Tab-separated table of C-alpha atoms in Angstrom:
chain	number	residue	atom	x	y	z
A	1	GLN	CA	33.833	-152.862	60.703
A	2	ARG	CA	30.620	-153.692	62.447
A	3	CYS	CA	30.173	-157.395	63.070
A	4	ALA	CA	27.544	-158.865	60.814
A	5	GLU	CA	24.611	-160.127	62.788
A	6	SER	CA	23.386	-163.538	61.879
A	7	CYS	CA	19.780	-164.614	61.938
A	8	THR	CA	18.595	-167.968	63.194
A	9	ASP	CA	15.257	-169.499	62.203
A	10	PRO	CA	14.054	-166.582	60.106
A	11	VAL	CA	10.302	-166.015	59.958
A	12	ILE	CA	9.227	-163.748	57.133
A	13	THR	CA	6.052	-161.975	56.068
A	14	PRO	CA	6.586	-161.002	52.435
A	15	SER	CA	4.514	-158.906	50.085
A	16	ALA	CA	5.293	-158.233	46.455
A	17	TYR	CA	4.367	-155.756	43.754
A	18	THR	CA	4.999	-156.030	40.032
A	19	THR	CA	4.050	-153.592	37.284
A	20	SER	CA	0.766	-154.464	35.625
A	21	ASP	CA	0.210	-151.523	33.279
A	22	ALA	CA	2.796	-151.005	30.564
A	23	VAL	CA	0.868	-148.153	28.978
A	24	ILE	CA	1.348	-145.857	31.921
A	25	SER	CA	4.768	-147.081	33.138
A	26	SER	CA	7.917	-146.954	31.050
A	27	GLU	CA	9.536	-149.987	32.731
A	28	SER	CA	8.438	-153.024	34.674
A	29	VAL	CA	9.391	-152.837	38.330
A	30	PHE	CA	9.466	-155.559	40.962
A	31	ILE	CA	9.260	-154.769	44.664
A	32	VAL	CA	9.507	-157.271	47.501
A	33	GLU	CA	8.850	-156.002	51.009
A	34	LEU	CA	9.138	-158.191	54.042
A	35	SER	CA	9.198	-158.264	57.788
A	36	LEU	CA	11.858	-160.496	59.273
A	37	ALA	CA	11.858	-161.976	62.751
A	38	CYS	CA	14.841	-163.967	63.965
A	39	ALA	CA	14.759	-166.516	66.785
A	40	ASN	CA	17.910	-165.008	68.259
A	41	GLY	CA	16.352	-161.535	68.212
A	42	ALA	CA	18.896	-160.167	65.706
A	43	GLN	CA	17.703	-156.788	64.517
A	44	SER	CA	20.091	-155.331	61.975
A	45	VAL	CA	20.869	-158.215	59.689
A	46	THR	CA	22.444	-157.200	56.394
A	47	LEU	CA	20.765	-159.010	53.539
A	48	TYR	CA	21.538	-159.458	49.860
A	49	ALA	CA	19.129	-160.715	47.229
A	50	ASP	CA	19.730	-162.780	44.120
A	51	VAL	CA	17.169	-162.958	41.309
A	52	ASN	CA	18.010	-164.961	38.199
A	53	GLY	CA	21.701	-164.328	38.677
A	54	ARG	CA	21.391	-160.581	39.384
A	55	GLN	CA	22.374	-159.500	42.875
A	56	PHE	CA	21.071	-156.510	44.792
A	57	PRO	CA	21.647	-155.238	48.314
A	58	VAL	CA	18.479	-155.274	50.386
A	59	THR	CA	17.474	-151.987	51.984
A	60	ARG	CA	16.259	-151.716	55.532
A	61	GLY	CA	13.265	-149.640	56.468
A	62	GLN	CA	12.854	-147.335	59.407
A	63	ASP	CA	11.012	-149.950	61.443
A	64	VAL	CA	12.957	-152.848	62.867
A	65	GLY	CA	12.879	-155.963	60.759
A	66	LYS	CA	11.469	-154.309	57.641
A	67	TYR	CA	13.342	-154.892	54.407
A	68	GLN	CA	12.798	-154.076	50.769
A	69	VAL	CA	14.455	-155.158	47.544
A	70	SER	CA	13.491	-153.746	44.183
A	71	TRP	CA	14.665	-153.946	40.594
A	72	SER	CA	13.432	-152.930	37.177
A	73	LEU	CA	13.440	-154.420	33.688
A	74	PRO	CA	12.306	-153.143	30.291
A	75	HIS	CA	8.786	-154.415	29.608
A	76	LYS	CA	9.944	-156.781	26.885
A	77	GLN	CA	12.380	-158.526	29.218
A	78	ALA	CA	9.961	-158.753	32.115
A	79	SER	CA	8.326	-162.014	31.110
A	80	SER	CA	5.392	-163.249	33.135
A	81	GLY	CA	5.864	-166.138	35.502
A	82	THR	CA	7.410	-166.860	38.858
A	83	TYR	CA	10.582	-165.108	39.963
A	84	GLN	CA	12.532	-166.707	42.791
A	85	VAL	CA	14.239	-164.170	45.048
A	86	LYS	CA	16.916	-165.714	47.270
A	87	PHE	CA	18.018	-163.801	50.333
A	88	PHE	CA	21.521	-164.218	51.698
A	89	ASP	CA	23.150	-162.886	54.850
A	90	GLU	CA	26.744	-161.602	54.879
A	91	GLU	CA	28.265	-165.024	55.316
A	92	SER	CA	26.308	-166.908	52.697
A	93	TYR	CA	26.606	-163.948	50.328
A	94	SER	CA	30.394	-164.006	50.412
A	95	ALA	CA	30.217	-167.763	49.833
A	96	LEU	CA	27.972	-167.078	46.837
A	97	ARG	CA	30.349	-164.473	45.386
A	98	LYS	CA	33.287	-166.783	45.899
A	99	ALA	CA	31.479	-169.587	44.097
A	100	GLN	CA	30.679	-167.216	41.245
A	101	ARG	CA	34.300	-166.127	40.921
A	102	ASN	CA	35.527	-169.714	40.912
A	103	ASN	CA	32.778	-170.790	38.520
A	104	GLU	CA	31.380	-173.248	41.006
A	105	ASP	CA	27.734	-174.196	41.251
A	106	VAL	CA	25.979	-171.191	42.721
A	107	ASN	CA	22.819	-173.159	43.406
A	108	ALA	CA	24.715	-175.143	45.995
A	109	ILE	CA	24.885	-172.108	48.295
A	110	GLU	CA	21.875	-172.174	50.588
A	111	PRO	CA	20.103	-168.838	50.977
A	112	LEU	CA	18.839	-167.721	54.346
A	113	PHE	CA	15.321	-167.841	52.893
A	114	SER	CA	13.690	-167.255	49.540
A	115	VAL	CA	10.514	-165.658	48.274
A	116	ASN	CA	8.655	-166.509	45.062
A	117	ILE	CA	6.808	-163.702	43.345
A	118	ASP	CA	4.352	-164.043	40.509
A	119	HIS	CA	4.465	-161.547	37.713
A	120	ARG	CA	1.391	-161.559	35.533
A	121	GLY	CA	2.986	-159.436	32.874
A	122	ALA	CA	2.224	-155.831	32.086
A	123	TRP	CA	-0.743	-155.010	29.876
A	124	ASN	CA	0.370	-153.277	26.723
A	125	GLY	CA	-2.971	-152.135	25.437
A	126	PRO	CA	-5.341	-154.194	23.299
A	127	TRP	CA	-3.704	-156.947	21.288
A	128	VAL	CA	-5.331	-155.849	18.077
A	129	SER	CA	-5.824	-152.116	17.671
A	130	THR	CA	-9.388	-150.931	17.250
A	131	GLU	CA	-8.604	-149.490	13.807
A	132	VAL	CA	-7.683	-152.933	12.468
A	133	VAL	CA	-10.803	-154.540	13.894
A	134	ALA	CA	-12.970	-151.728	12.540
A	135	ALA	CA	-11.394	-151.998	9.114
A	136	LEU	CA	-11.950	-155.747	8.975
A	137	ILE	CA	-15.569	-155.477	10.044
A	138	GLY	CA	-16.122	-152.575	7.664
A	139	ILE	CA	-14.822	-154.582	4.753
A	140	LEU	CA	-17.021	-157.487	5.774
A	141	VAL	CA	-20.110	-155.275	5.962
A	142	TYR	CA	-19.354	-153.747	2.564
A	143	TYR	CA	-18.824	-157.167	1.034
A	144	MET	CA	-22.117	-158.431	2.427
A	145	ALA	CA	-23.985	-155.358	1.176
A	146	PHE	CA	-22.393	-155.623	-2.235
A	147	SER	CA	-23.171	-159.296	-2.635
A	148	ALA	CA	-26.729	-158.738	-1.404
A	149	LYS	CA	-27.107	-155.950	-3.970
A	150	SER	CA	-25.787	-158.209	-6.733
A	151	THR	CA	-28.208	-160.973	-5.737
A	152	ILE	CA	-31.160	-158.569	-5.795
A	153	GLN	CA	-30.189	-157.087	-9.112
A	154	ALA	CA	-29.476	-160.417	-10.760
B	27	MET	CA	65.034	-127.243	62.621
B	28	THR	CA	63.475	-130.444	64.049
B	29	LYS	CA	60.569	-128.370	65.284
B	30	MET	CA	59.972	-127.108	61.749
B	31	LEU	CA	60.151	-130.680	60.530
B	32	HIS	CA	57.580	-131.794	63.090
B	33	VAL	CA	55.235	-128.990	62.113
B	34	PHE	CA	55.700	-129.834	58.473
B	35	LEU	CA	54.958	-133.518	59.083
B	36	VAL	CA	51.793	-132.732	61.047
B	37	LEU	CA	50.597	-130.413	58.327
B	38	ALA	CA	51.358	-133.004	55.680
B	39	LEU	CA	49.395	-135.673	57.541
B	40	LEU	CA	46.460	-133.352	58.010
B	41	GLY	CA	46.528	-132.615	54.321
B	42	LEU	CA	46.444	-136.295	53.470
B	43	GLY	CA	43.725	-136.954	55.972
B	44	SER	CA	41.323	-134.436	54.517
B	45	GLY	CA	42.162	-135.267	50.944
B	46	ASP	CA	39.782	-136.715	48.375
B	47	GLU	CA	39.644	-140.120	49.956
B	48	GLY	CA	36.349	-141.453	51.016
B	49	ALA	CA	32.984	-142.080	49.518
B	50	ARG	CA	31.057	-139.671	47.358
B	51	LEU	CA	27.461	-140.376	46.474
B	52	LEU	CA	25.475	-139.011	43.573
B	53	ALA	CA	21.786	-139.695	43.632
B	54	SER	CA	18.987	-139.361	41.133
B	55	LYS	CA	15.241	-139.535	41.524
B	56	SER	CA	13.150	-140.200	38.457
B	57	LEU	CA	9.607	-141.046	37.476
B	58	LEU	CA	9.188	-144.246	35.548
B	59	ASN	CA	5.813	-143.158	34.253
B	60	ARG	CA	4.864	-142.029	30.798
B	61	TYR	CA	1.851	-140.307	32.325
B	62	ALA	CA	0.940	-139.547	35.891
B	63	VAL	CA	-2.739	-140.321	36.409
B	64	GLU	CA	-4.877	-139.821	39.493
B	65	GLY	CA	-5.695	-143.169	41.052
B	66	ARG	CA	-3.150	-145.095	38.983
B	67	ASP	CA	0.281	-146.336	39.982
B	68	LEU	CA	3.087	-143.803	39.935
B	69	THR	CA	6.531	-145.460	39.934
B	70	LEU	CA	9.534	-143.633	41.372
B	71	GLN	CA	13.076	-144.837	41.055
B	72	TYR	CA	16.033	-143.635	43.095
B	73	ASN	CA	19.561	-144.474	41.940
B	74	ILE	CA	22.590	-143.870	44.129
B	75	TYR	CA	26.085	-144.059	42.653
B	76	ASN	CA	29.254	-144.154	44.721
B	77	VAL	CA	31.857	-142.343	42.680
B	78	GLY	CA	34.288	-142.133	45.559
B	79	SER	CA	37.248	-144.306	46.402
B	80	SER	CA	35.897	-146.072	49.480
B	81	ALA	CA	32.603	-147.513	50.638
B	82	ALA	CA	29.844	-145.248	51.874
B	83	LEU	CA	28.508	-146.360	55.239
B	84	GLU	CA	25.121	-146.020	56.874
B	85	VAL	CA	23.483	-144.604	53.795
B	86	GLU	CA	20.005	-143.270	54.417
B	87	LEU	CA	17.577	-142.205	51.722
B	88	SER	CA	14.666	-140.185	52.928
B	89	ASP	CA	11.893	-138.700	50.812
B	90	ASP	CA	9.430	-136.453	52.608
B	91	SER	CA	8.138	-134.672	49.570
B	92	PHE	CA	4.860	-136.576	49.227
B	93	PRO	CA	2.116	-135.422	51.595
B	94	PRO	CA	0.041	-138.438	52.703
B	95	GLU	CA	-3.183	-136.651	51.772
B	96	ASP	CA	-2.011	-136.261	48.161
B	97	PHE	CA	-0.259	-139.597	47.640
B	98	GLY	CA	-0.992	-143.085	48.895
B	99	ILE	CA	1.738	-145.706	49.088
B	100	VAL	CA	1.104	-148.802	47.002
B	101	SER	CA	4.427	-150.534	47.586
B	102	GLY	CA	7.884	-149.700	48.879
B	103	MET	CA	9.228	-147.502	51.617
B	104	LEU	CA	10.168	-143.829	51.368
B	105	ASN	CA	12.786	-143.971	54.154
B	106	VAL	CA	15.372	-146.691	53.712
B	107	LYS	CA	18.929	-147.498	54.707
B	108	TRP	CA	21.817	-149.376	53.208
B	109	ASP	CA	24.624	-150.514	55.491
B	110	ARG	CA	27.245	-149.913	52.854
B	111	ILE	CA	27.610	-149.020	49.219
B	112	ALA	CA	30.872	-150.199	47.717
B	113	PRO	CA	33.016	-147.779	45.690
B	114	ALA	CA	32.332	-147.624	41.964
B	115	SER	CA	28.973	-149.301	42.377
B	116	ASN	CA	25.351	-148.220	42.422
B	117	VAL	CA	22.138	-149.213	44.086
B	118	SER	CA	18.579	-148.635	43.044
B	119	HIS	CA	15.393	-148.275	45.028
B	120	THR	CA	11.820	-148.192	43.772
B	121	VAL	CA	8.632	-146.952	45.355
B	122	VAL	CA	5.131	-147.066	43.883
B	123	LEU	CA	2.703	-144.336	44.887
B	124	ARG	CA	-0.852	-143.518	43.920
B	125	PRO	CA	-1.730	-139.846	43.378
B	126	LEU	CA	-4.993	-139.025	45.103
B	127	LYS	CA	-5.515	-135.642	43.453
B	128	ALA	CA	-5.147	-134.376	39.905
B	129	GLY	CA	-3.318	-131.178	39.067
B	130	TYR	CA	0.228	-129.893	38.992
B	131	PHE	CA	2.740	-131.281	41.439
B	132	ASN	CA	6.332	-130.267	41.965
B	133	PHE	CA	8.431	-133.401	42.386
B	134	THR	CA	11.292	-132.247	44.583
B	135	SER	CA	14.503	-133.904	45.757
B	136	ALA	CA	14.894	-136.557	48.383
B	137	SER	CA	17.799	-136.386	50.815
B	138	VAL	CA	20.651	-138.851	51.164
B	139	SER	CA	22.889	-138.954	54.225
B	140	TYR	CA	25.954	-141.145	54.664
B	141	LEU	CA	29.351	-141.478	56.266
B	142	ALA	CA	32.149	-140.882	53.778
B	143	GLN	CA	34.463	-142.936	55.901
B	144	GLU	CA	34.367	-145.004	59.058
B	145	GLY	CA	33.806	-142.731	62.012
B	146	GLY	CA	33.614	-139.667	59.819
B	147	GLN	CA	31.064	-136.921	59.773
B	148	VAL	CA	27.630	-137.394	58.310
B	149	VAL	CA	27.410	-135.997	54.790
B	150	VAL	CA	24.025	-134.881	53.525
B	151	GLY	CA	23.231	-134.632	49.855
B	152	TYR	CA	20.161	-134.423	47.675
B	153	THR	CA	18.883	-136.410	44.762
B	154	SER	CA	18.014	-134.762	41.471
B	155	ALA	CA	14.436	-133.521	41.248
B	156	PRO	CA	12.106	-134.600	38.430
B	157	GLY	CA	10.533	-131.149	38.503
B	158	GLN	CA	6.997	-130.060	37.992
B	159	GLY	CA	4.590	-132.438	36.317
B	160	GLY	CA	0.886	-132.722	35.703
B	161	ILE	CA	-1.227	-135.455	37.215
B	162	LEU	CA	-4.085	-136.193	34.849
B	163	ALA	CA	-7.552	-136.705	36.195
B	164	GLN	CA	-8.943	-140.188	35.706
B	165	ARG	CA	-11.625	-139.071	33.255
B	166	GLU	CA	-9.209	-137.055	31.151
B	167	PHE	CA	-6.856	-139.995	30.827
B	168	ASP	CA	-9.670	-142.436	29.972
B	169	ARG	CA	-11.022	-140.089	27.362
B	170	ARG	CA	-7.656	-139.695	25.714
B	171	PHE	CA	-6.075	-143.071	26.001
B	172	SER	CA	-8.451	-145.771	27.065
B	173	PRO	CA	-9.680	-147.815	24.157
B	174	HIS	CA	-13.401	-147.867	25.105
B	175	TYR	CA	-13.275	-150.857	22.956
B	176	VAL	CA	-16.836	-151.423	21.912
B	177	SER	CA	-17.989	-147.862	21.321
B	178	SER	CA	-14.780	-146.922	19.560
B	179	ILE	CA	-15.078	-149.928	17.297
B	180	GLN	CA	-18.676	-149.046	16.417
B	181	PHE	CA	-17.702	-145.526	15.532
B	182	LYS	CA	-14.766	-146.676	13.478
B	183	ILE	CA	-16.829	-149.268	11.608
B	184	CYS	CA	-19.346	-146.619	10.599
B	185	PHE	CA	-16.643	-144.227	9.575
B	186	PHE	CA	-14.695	-146.829	7.675
B	187	THR	CA	-17.678	-148.286	5.868
B	188	ARG	CA	-18.920	-144.862	4.842
B	189	SER	CA	-15.480	-143.819	3.609
B	190	LEU	CA	-15.178	-147.052	1.663
B	191	TRP	CA	-18.614	-146.519	0.106
B	192	LEU	CA	-17.844	-142.973	-0.853
B	193	ALA	CA	-14.471	-143.877	-2.250
B	194	LEU	CA	-15.861	-146.609	-4.418
B	195	THR	CA	-19.028	-144.983	-5.691
B	196	CYS	CA	-18.365	-141.281	-5.896
B	197	ARG	CA	-17.607	-139.675	-9.168
B	198	GLU	CA	-16.131	-136.313	-9.853
B	199	CYS	CA	-18.470	-133.555	-10.835
B	200	HIS	CA	-16.968	-130.583	-12.503
B	201	ARG	CA	-20.001	-128.461	-11.918
B	202	PRO	CA	-21.822	-128.358	-8.685
B	203	THR	CA	-25.246	-129.915	-8.929
B	204	VAL	CA	-27.468	-127.891	-6.744
B	205	PHE	CA	-31.185	-127.892	-6.578
B	206	LEU	CA	-32.546	-124.406	-6.969
B	207	VAL	CA	-35.834	-122.793	-7.347
B	208	CYS	CA	-35.150	-121.174	-10.689
B	209	ASN	CA	-37.422	-118.214	-10.558
B	210	SER	CA	-35.989	-116.957	-7.344
B	211	VAL	CA	-32.633	-116.282	-8.871
B	212	SER	CA	-31.924	-114.068	-11.845
B	213	VAL	CA	-29.403	-114.798	-14.511
B	214	GLY	CA	-26.029	-113.220	-14.020
B	215	ALA	CA	-26.540	-112.652	-10.365
B	216	GLN	CA	-23.821	-113.639	-8.039
B	217	GLN	CA	-24.857	-115.880	-5.284
B	218	THR	CA	-23.346	-117.721	-2.428
B	219	LEU	CA	-24.631	-121.261	-2.472
B	220	GLU	CA	-24.147	-124.145	-0.226
B	221	ILE	CA	-23.097	-127.303	-1.995
B	222	LEU	CA	-25.684	-129.831	-1.036
B	223	SER	CA	-24.871	-132.919	-2.965
B	224	ASP	CA	-24.281	-136.059	-1.035
B	225	CYS	CA	-22.187	-138.393	-2.993
B	226	CYS	CA	-20.336	-136.284	-5.367
B	227	LEU	CA	-16.879	-134.847	-5.079
B	228	HIS	CA	-17.142	-131.368	-6.462
B	229	VAL	CA	-14.206	-130.039	-8.346
B	230	ASP	CA	-13.758	-126.324	-8.837
B	231	HIS	CA	-10.905	-125.483	-11.161
B	232	GLY	CA	-9.271	-128.762	-10.354
B	233	VAL	CA	-9.586	-128.341	-6.619
B	234	PRO	CA	-12.011	-130.656	-4.803
B	235	ILE	CA	-14.676	-128.755	-2.894
B	236	LYS	CA	-15.744	-130.089	0.454
B	237	ASN	CA	-19.322	-131.090	0.959
B	238	GLY	CA	-21.137	-128.436	2.944
B	239	SER	CA	-18.783	-125.605	2.042
B	240	LEU	CA	-19.885	-122.289	0.629
B	241	LEU	CA	-19.097	-121.417	-2.955
B	242	GLU	CA	-19.318	-118.157	-4.762
B	243	VAL	CA	-21.092	-118.821	-8.040
B	244	VAL	CA	-22.551	-116.894	-10.871
B	245	MET	CA	-25.867	-118.080	-12.237
B	246	SER	CA	-25.990	-119.090	-15.840
B	247	SER	CA	-29.004	-118.915	-18.042
B	248	LYS	CA	-30.090	-122.388	-17.222
B	249	CYS	CA	-31.200	-123.820	-13.954
B	250	ASN	CA	-29.016	-126.443	-12.433
B	251	GLN	CA	-26.150	-125.255	-14.439
B	252	LEU	CA	-23.777	-122.897	-12.814
B	253	VAL	CA	-20.700	-121.187	-14.029
B	254	SER	CA	-18.480	-120.367	-11.104
């Protein structure tokens, strides 16, 4: 087993993507990419992410220090708002899993760092379909014409 | 005898060693898009399942099937590594691309390489391939699916109001009312006439006739009265 490298004083440059168009995509996806620099120069740190109780391993890119975590949700479950992504190294991750197994407070385990991403929600198309709007306006126009006609004829 | 036993033991150990222990990865690549549109986000998801009995080490996913001149990267990386994937577990990876050209594109497999066991040989496998798909041009997609809210509402108002008007004021005519110049047509002659009435649903033998359609009629002795 390779020894897990630990990272001191992590400095991160994150960028995030969330699905914004639900018409064209069948699910909402969340992607967090980041560059990590450690004060002790550690280069292959194994990271794990936790988002709202779901845990994912973090992938490493080809370039040193580049990491990515991604997950997907059906559109209905992907509510808009802020998602907090906590990143754990090997040590803190095993502490987290242990706390979960023993039903201890998982929020007590300190992540290595965390990233907040904003999801604006995916656009599902217009709220009211154009047919409904057209029908309503059409009825209104007809009603106005009819009442105008009655007034003239009366 | 002992020599035979030794040989047997060695063979037995070799057999165990190259048995079905170790990791085995199955990988899929799928498009999370209902439609692929030029200039819009195209979401790809890779799922890797370890169906083996031990963890897969140094797993590398590499997708070289998207030429940079045909696809731009919006988010995510196409070459990634996992240090280990535990047995009976799966991992997922997502990348968002943007097609730069419309037309057909063959979405082929990505490759996955890993070590089935510590210090073992590198195993190379491939993900499933989504296959060939069409990337719609921006204009085609907008024409078909974009609401064009205002203009589409205008059109639909006109259509709806007119349909409502017709539905409420039209009556059924059992004979077509057509305006003819009487002396140009002789009685008994068969003619093909175009039904030119505006607000009347013509009924021919119980079947409504569409406005603007052609009808074979036979002239009767009176003008404006036709027996079809």
